[in-house]
Amino acid sequence: MNILSYIIWTVDPAIFTIPFTDYAPRWYGVLFALGFLLSQQVFFRIFKAEGRPEKDVERITGYMVIATIIGARLGHCLFYNPEYYLSNPIKILMIWEGGLASHGGALGILVAIYLFCKKYNYRYLWILDRLVIVVALTGAMIRTGNLFNSEMEGTLTNSNTGIVYARATYDVLNYSEDVDDVWFEKGGELQSDQAGFVPITAFIEYRRGYKFELKDKMFVENQLKSTLSRYGEVTEHVDFGDGPLAYKNYQKDGKEIVEIAAKGKVRHAAQLYEAIYCVILMIVLYWLWSKRKDILPQGFNFALFMIVLWSLRFVDEFFKMNQEAFEEDLALNMGQILSIPLTIAGIVLMVWIFTKDRKMSDFQ
């Protein structure tokens, strides 16, 4: 086994804790906001190149931020768990508890931009041809945020190449204020002949001066494994074997160390796959706008975006764990079901725009 072929992912979703508060900015929120900020700068460049007022970019940004959040939230609530949220409508507002659906966000943006165009006298397809460039960029940032959150994890690779998502295990092992640090290393005593299950070792380091006593030994031997097994976020990604917990404890540099053998389950980096093809799509769309807008029909960029993004999203879903339990009984998961009509809409639009005599560069 090549131990360089997989990584153990334990990145903290919180960047830091603001002093004297319990508030910790999270990578997901920062990347979400950064996606909109970078997109706005790209859109400024596009509008300036086309002689359009830059203040309209600020207006569009406002429309997009609101539409993305509302649409993505409603999409998650109505597409993935309608019974719960319709029975508890106040929960729809609790966006901080998590739950955003990109398909809902896409529909929200389409509605918001239509309203923007009606109010400020823009052609709908003219805006959409340019908007999809920055939507692809924002999508890449959001999916990177999902990776930092250790969410939307991939399915098993059945190989030793991929990611072991060990953040939830990290959090459970960091169970006491006496624990100073937790980390993981590749290799260990629990070997496996099954491809995609790799030996890893978890280390618990206690604060200096802490003595590993009988009560600690009893907890590790008799309770820690059962505690870990209660969390699905742990058992989906790390296996601690069938028998008693394989561990040893010793002192190093004046600190107590507990070393626990485990097997990591190697999964696809599905969020990263999506982020990468979003970046590639953004580059292609920007080049088409920059170099081919006087040749291609109006709506081409938008139609291409719809076809490529949602068809790739359909494929990408094969490499993702299902988000909700009900999807286990479906031939296709909800992400794939929602991607099909959006892809078809892009194909229909692509055929339709070639019947029109209007170029991507035509504003009036």
GROMACS .gro file of N, CA, C and O in nm, residues 5 30-31 59 89 107 124 133 137 182 200-201 212 223-224 232 235 246 249 252 274 290 315 322 344 347 354 359:
model
  112
    5SER      N    1  -0.108   0.778  -0.089
    5SER     CA    2  -0.220   0.783  -0.182
    5SER      C    3  -0.351   0.828  -0.118
    5SER      O    4  -0.450   0.844  -0.187
   30VAL      N    5  -1.689   3.190   0.547
   30VAL     CA    6  -1.590   3.280   0.485
   30VAL      C    7  -1.578   3.252   0.336
   30VAL      O    8  -1.575   3.344   0.253
   31LEU      N    9  -1.572   3.125   0.297
   31LEU     CA   10  -1.561   3.090   0.156
   31LEU      C   11  -1.688   3.124   0.080
   31LEU      O   12  -1.682   3.165  -0.037
   59ARG      N   13  -2.616   4.605  -0.748
   59ARG     CA   14  -2.757   4.567  -0.737
   59ARG      C   15  -2.775   4.416  -0.762
   59ARG      O   16  -2.846   4.347  -0.689
   89PRO      N   17  -4.246   2.490   1.059
   89PRO     CA   18  -4.204   2.596   0.965
   89PRO      C   19  -4.102   2.693   1.024
   89PRO      O   20  -4.022   2.749   0.949
  107LEU      N   21  -3.256   2.790  -0.875
  107LEU     CA   22  -3.391   2.838  -0.909
  107LEU      C   23  -3.416   2.977  -0.850
  107LEU      O   24  -3.477   3.063  -0.914
  124TYR      N   25  -3.285   3.932  -2.034
  124TYR     CA   26  -3.264   3.820  -1.940
  124TYR      C   27  -3.145   3.734  -1.982
  124TYR      O   28  -3.055   3.707  -1.901
  133ILE      N   29  -2.080   3.285  -1.544
  133ILE     CA   30  -1.935   3.285  -1.522
  133ILE      C   31  -1.905   3.293  -1.374
  133ILE      O   32  -1.826   3.215  -1.319
  137LEU      N   33  -1.787   3.026  -1.038
  137LEU     CA   34  -1.683   3.060  -0.941
  137LEU      C   35  -1.736   3.048  -0.798
  137LEU      O   36  -1.671   2.988  -0.711
  182VAL      N   37  -0.531   1.608   1.980
  182VAL     CA   38  -0.564   1.481   1.913
  182VAL      C   39  -0.510   1.491   1.771
  182VAL      O   40  -0.524   1.594   1.706
  200ILE      N   41  -0.473   0.328   1.027
  200ILE     CA   42  -0.439   0.460   1.079
  200ILE      C   43  -0.425   0.449   1.230
  200ILE      O   44  -0.471   0.351   1.292
  201THR      N   45  -0.365   0.548   1.290
  201THR     CA   46  -0.349   0.551   1.435
  201THR      C   47  -0.392   0.687   1.488
  201THR      O   48  -0.351   0.790   1.434
  212PHE      N   49  -0.230   0.946   3.383
  212PHE     CA   50  -0.323   0.847   3.328
  212PHE      C   51  -0.343   0.740   3.435
  212PHE      O   52  -0.262   0.650   3.452
  223GLN      N   53  -1.538   0.200   2.776
  223GLN     CA   54  -1.642   0.294   2.736
  223GLN      C   55  -1.611   0.372   2.608
  223GLN      O   56  -1.703   0.411   2.536
  224LEU      N   57  -1.484   0.396   2.579
  224LEU     CA   58  -1.451   0.484   2.468
  224LEU      C   59  -1.499   0.429   2.334
  224LEU      O   60  -1.556   0.502   2.251
  232GLY      N   61  -2.278   0.816   1.410
  232GLY     CA   62  -2.271   0.771   1.272
  232GLY      C   63  -2.162   0.841   1.195
  232GLY      O   64  -2.100   0.783   1.105
  235THR      N   65  -1.852   0.621   1.269
  235THR     CA   66  -1.850   0.484   1.216
  235THR      C   67  -1.852   0.481   1.064
  235THR      O   68  -1.808   0.383   1.004
  246ALA      N   69  -0.795  -0.149   2.051
  246ALA     CA   70  -0.651  -0.174   2.048
  246ALA      C   71  -0.578  -0.044   2.079
  246ALA      O   72  -0.574   0.047   1.997
  249ASN      N   73  -0.076   0.313   2.611
  249ASN     CA   74  -0.049   0.446   2.665
  249ASN      C   75   0.094   0.452   2.716
  249ASN      O   76   0.151   0.351   2.760
  252LYS      N   77   0.550   1.077   2.689
  252LYS     CA   78   0.646   1.133   2.594
  252LYS      C   79   0.658   1.282   2.620
  252LYS      O   80   0.557   1.353   2.624
  274GLU      N   81  -1.637   1.855  -0.757
  274GLU     CA   82  -1.732   1.956  -0.806
  274GLU      C   83  -1.666   2.094  -0.811
  274GLU      O   84  -1.689   2.171  -0.904
  290SER      N   85  -1.538   3.643  -2.361
  290SER     CA   86  -1.433   3.738  -2.399
  290SER      C   87  -1.398   3.731  -2.547
  290SER      O   88  -1.376   3.835  -2.611
  315VAL      N   89  -2.353   1.305  -1.255
  315VAL     CA   90  -2.247   1.204  -1.244
  315VAL      C   91  -2.181   1.210  -1.107
  315VAL      O   92  -2.155   1.107  -1.043
  322ASN      N   93  -2.549   0.963   0.021
  322ASN     CA   94  -2.682   1.025   0.020
  322ASN      C   95  -2.698   1.115   0.142
  322ASN      O   96  -2.651   1.084   0.252
  344ILE      N   97  -3.198   1.904  -1.912
  344ILE     CA   98  -3.288   1.903  -2.029
  344ILE      C   99  -3.323   2.046  -2.069
  344ILE      O  100  -3.327   2.080  -2.188
  347ILE      N  101  -3.049   2.185  -2.272
  347ILE     CA  102  -3.046   2.130  -2.409
  347ILE      C  103  -3.154   2.197  -2.495
  347ILE      O  104  -3.128   2.237  -2.610
  354PHE      N  105  -3.038   2.887  -3.132
  354PHE     CA  106  -2.980   2.888  -3.266
  354PHE      C  107  -3.085   2.920  -3.374
  354PHE      O  108  -3.051   2.934  -3.491
  359LYS      N  109  -2.690   3.792  -3.117
  359LYS     CA  110  -2.559   3.751  -3.070
  359LYS      C  111  -2.546   3.778  -2.920
  359LYS      O  112  -2.614   3.865  -2.863
   0.00000   0.00000   0.00000
